Amino acid sequence: NCADGQPATCDPLEGAEANDLPDDTYIDSNCDGVDGDISQAIFVDETNGDDNNPGTITEPRRTMGAGLNAALEQGKGEVYVSTGYYPESLTLQSGVSIYGLYSAAAGWGRAPGNTVTLSGGTTAVSAQDIVEPTVLEGLVIKRVNAGKPGKSGVGMHAVNSSELILRRLTV
């Protein structure tokens, strides 16, 4: 059981339980050091990342958008985002999940107190034609004020996205 961080010894779970997707228990079931699968993920850290980095755990991207693009380019299905403030708009892509609640400063540990805030544009998050399972989890999403009287802003807008899974979000 690899709960509570990486212990001195770790016994990977077997069978279906070995599929280490980020989950509510924060268990590292494949013993790679994070809740999730390092080999399937792009890492994003607004504090120490750089959008020219490959997006690895040691060389994360800086923005969620660059992380999403790297996942598409590298054929990966997950983006792990470290605590911080991300002033950008995001357009989700079918089949690429984005998980917050990580802390790069704490060895990419995942916990409910690790706040990830996305705030940008008059529509902060857009999703269209999400036809493959795509998770958006563990974020605080804020839209930027439209700036003109009578104009509105939208936290999240999704169209034709039956496979979009929203968990633990504040919008």
Short mmCIF file of C-alpha atoms in Angstrom, two decimals:
data_model
loop_
_atom_site.label_atom_id
_atom_site.label_comp_id
_atom_site.label_asym_id
_atom_site.label_seq_id
_atom_site.Cartn_x
_atom_site.Cartn_y
_atom_site.Cartn_z
CA ASN A 1 0.00 0.00 0.00
CA CYS A 2 1.65 3.20 -1.17
CA ALA A 3 -0.68 5.68 0.51
CA ASP A 4 0.79 8.67 2.35
CA GLY A 5 3.64 9.19 -0.09
CA GLN A 6 6.37 6.87 -1.24
CA PRO A 7 7.36 4.51 1.60
CA ALA A 8 10.79 2.90 1.93
CA THR A 9 9.36 -0.19 0.22
CA CYS A 10 6.41 -0.25 -2.09
CA ASP A 11 4.44 -3.24 -3.28
CA PRO A 12 2.65 -2.40 -6.54
CA LEU A 13 -0.98 -3.42 -6.73
CA GLU A 14 -1.87 -6.00 -9.33
CA GLY A 15 -4.63 -6.46 -11.87
CA ALA A 16 -7.13 -3.67 -12.47
CA GLU A 17 -5.98 -1.88 -9.30
CA ALA A 18 -2.51 -1.41 -10.83
CA ASN A 19 -3.92 1.11 -13.35
CA ASP A 20 -2.79 4.16 -11.42
CA LEU A 21 -5.10 7.00 -12.43
CA PRO A 22 -5.19 9.99 -10.07
CA ASP A 23 -7.93 9.17 -7.59
CA ASP A 24 -9.69 10.30 -4.42
CA THR A 25 -7.46 8.15 -2.19
CA TYR A 26 -4.17 9.61 -3.54
CA ILE A 27 -2.63 6.13 -3.63
CA ASP A 28 0.44 5.52 -5.78
CA SER A 29 -0.67 2.02 -6.80
CA ASN A 30 2.12 1.45 -9.35
CA CYS A 31 4.93 2.71 -7.06
CA ASP A 32 6.37 5.26 -9.51
CA GLY A 33 6.35 8.05 -6.91
CA VAL A 34 3.11 9.90 -7.77
CA ASP A 35 -0.63 9.32 -7.66
CA GLY A 36 -1.00 8.64 -11.36
CA ASP A 37 1.27 7.18 -14.01
CA ILE A 38 4.45 9.17 -14.74
CA SER A 39 4.85 7.48 -18.13
CA GLN A 40 1.40 8.68 -19.28
CA ALA A 41 1.62 12.26 -18.01
CA ILE A 42 2.86 15.72 -18.80
CA PHE A 43 3.72 17.81 -15.74
CA VAL A 44 2.93 21.53 -15.35
CA ASP A 45 4.36 23.88 -12.70
CA GLU A 46 3.80 27.62 -13.01
CA THR A 47 6.57 28.38 -10.51
CA ASN A 48 9.52 26.43 -11.93
CA GLY A 49 8.26 25.23 -15.30
CA ASP A 50 9.17 26.40 -18.78
CA ASP A 51 6.99 25.92 -21.85
CA ASN A 52 10.10 24.85 -23.79
CA ASN A 53 10.62 21.92 -21.39
CA PRO A 54 9.48 18.44 -22.42
CA GLY A 55 6.92 18.28 -19.58
CA THR A 56 8.60 15.58 -17.50
CA ILE A 57 8.45 15.43 -13.72
CA THR A 58 11.93 17.04 -13.54
CA GLU A 59 11.37 19.46 -16.45
CA PRO A 60 7.72 20.53 -16.34
CA ARG A 61 5.93 22.92 -18.65
CA ARG A 62 4.82 26.28 -17.22
CA THR A 63 1.26 26.65 -18.56
CA MET A 64 -1.67 24.26 -18.82
CA GLY A 65 -2.08 25.06 -22.50
CA ALA A 66 1.53 24.09 -23.22
CA GLY A 67 1.06 20.96 -21.13
CA LEU A 68 -2.04 20.02 -23.10
CA ASN A 69 -0.21 20.59 -26.40
CA ALA A 70 2.74 18.47 -25.21
CA ALA A 71 0.37 15.65 -24.24
CA LEU A 72 -1.16 15.72 -27.73
CA GLU A 73 2.26 15.83 -29.42
CA GLN A 74 3.67 13.00 -27.28
CA GLY A 75 0.56 10.80 -27.33
CA LYS A 76 -0.05 11.05 -23.59
CA GLY A 77 -3.49 11.15 -22.00
CA GLU A 78 -2.89 13.01 -18.73
CA VAL A 79 -1.65 16.41 -17.56
CA TYR A 80 -0.71 16.82 -13.87
CA VAL A 81 -0.83 20.43 -12.64
CA SER A 82 0.98 21.76 -9.59
CA THR A 83 -0.50 24.27 -7.18
CA GLY A 84 -0.46 27.85 -8.41
CA TYR A 85 -2.24 30.53 -10.40
CA TYR A 86 -2.52 30.03 -14.17
CA PRO A 87 -3.72 33.19 -15.99
CA GLU A 88 -4.86 31.56 -19.21
CA SER A 89 -7.87 30.23 -21.08
CA LEU A 90 -7.97 26.54 -21.87
CA THR A 91 -9.60 24.57 -24.67
CA LEU A 92 -9.90 20.93 -23.67
CA GLN A 93 -9.01 18.16 -26.13
CA SER A 94 -10.83 14.86 -26.34
CA GLY A 95 -8.93 12.07 -24.58
CA VAL A 96 -6.50 14.28 -22.62
CA SER A 97 -7.39 14.61 -18.93
CA ILE A 98 -6.18 17.41 -16.67
CA TYR A 99 -5.68 16.77 -12.97
CA GLY A 100 -4.90 19.43 -10.36
CA LEU A 101 -4.18 19.09 -6.63
CA TYR A 102 -0.46 18.33 -7.13
CA SER A 103 2.46 20.11 -5.46
CA ALA A 104 5.80 20.09 -7.30
CA ALA A 105 7.43 21.55 -4.17
CA ALA A 106 6.26 18.48 -2.20
CA GLY A 107 7.64 15.92 -4.65
CA TRP A 108 4.48 15.99 -6.80
CA GLY A 109 2.39 14.82 -3.87
CA ARG A 110 -1.35 15.18 -4.34
CA ALA A 111 -3.69 16.51 -1.65
CA PRO A 112 -6.97 18.45 -1.42
CA GLY A 113 -5.19 21.56 -0.05
CA ASN A 114 -3.05 22.02 -3.19
CA THR A 115 -5.05 24.74 -4.93
CA VAL A 116 -4.73 25.11 -8.69
CA THR A 117 -6.47 28.22 -10.07
CA LEU A 118 -7.14 28.78 -13.77
CA SER A 119 -8.31 32.29 -14.61
CA GLY A 120 -8.28 33.76 -18.07
CA GLY A 121 -10.33 35.17 -20.87
CA THR A 122 -14.05 35.79 -20.91
CA THR A 123 -14.41 31.99 -21.16
CA ALA A 124 -11.89 30.26 -18.89
CA VAL A 125 -12.47 26.67 -20.09
CA SER A 126 -13.99 25.53 -23.38
CA ALA A 127 -14.86 22.00 -24.42
CA GLN A 128 -16.35 20.95 -27.74
CA ASP A 129 -16.88 17.47 -29.18
CA ILE A 130 -15.30 15.58 -26.29
CA VAL A 131 -16.04 12.03 -27.48
CA GLU A 132 -13.34 10.12 -25.55
CA PRO A 133 -13.25 9.97 -21.73
CA THR A 134 -11.68 13.26 -20.62
CA VAL A 135 -11.40 14.21 -16.94
CA LEU A 136 -11.08 17.74 -15.60
CA GLU A 137 -10.41 17.52 -11.88
CA GLY A 138 -9.13 19.50 -8.92
CA LEU A 139 -9.20 23.07 -10.25
CA VAL A 140 -10.64 26.42 -9.26
CA ILE A 141 -11.85 27.98 -12.52
CA LYS A 142 -12.48 31.72 -12.74
CA ARG A 143 -13.42 33.80 -15.70
CA VAL A 144 -12.01 37.25 -16.19
CA ASN A 145 -14.56 40.08 -16.08
CA ALA A 146 -15.68 41.04 -19.54
CA GLY A 147 -14.57 44.61 -18.86
CA LYS A 148 -17.54 46.35 -20.43
CA PRO A 149 -20.98 46.95 -18.94
CA GLY A 150 -23.51 44.50 -20.32
CA LYS A 151 -20.87 41.94 -21.34
CA SER A 152 -20.67 38.60 -19.60
CA GLY A 153 -17.92 36.16 -18.73
CA VAL A 154 -18.14 32.37 -18.59
CA GLY A 155 -16.25 30.04 -16.28
CA MET A 156 -16.82 26.96 -18.42
CA HIS A 157 -18.57 26.27 -21.71
CA ALA A 158 -19.07 22.71 -23.01
CA VAL A 159 -20.86 21.65 -26.20
CA ASN A 160 -21.41 18.11 -27.53
CA SER A 161 -19.13 16.69 -24.86
CA SER A 162 -20.82 13.54 -23.56
CA GLU A 163 -17.50 12.03 -22.39
CA LEU A 164 -16.38 15.05 -20.35
CA ILE A 165 -16.04 14.09 -16.68
CA LEU A 166 -15.95 16.97 -14.17
CA ARG A 167 -14.77 16.26 -10.61
CA ARG A 168 -13.88 18.41 -7.64
CA LEU A 169 -14.09 21.73 -9.47
CA THR A 170 -15.03 25.18 -8.26
CA VAL A 171 -16.32 27.22 -11.20
#
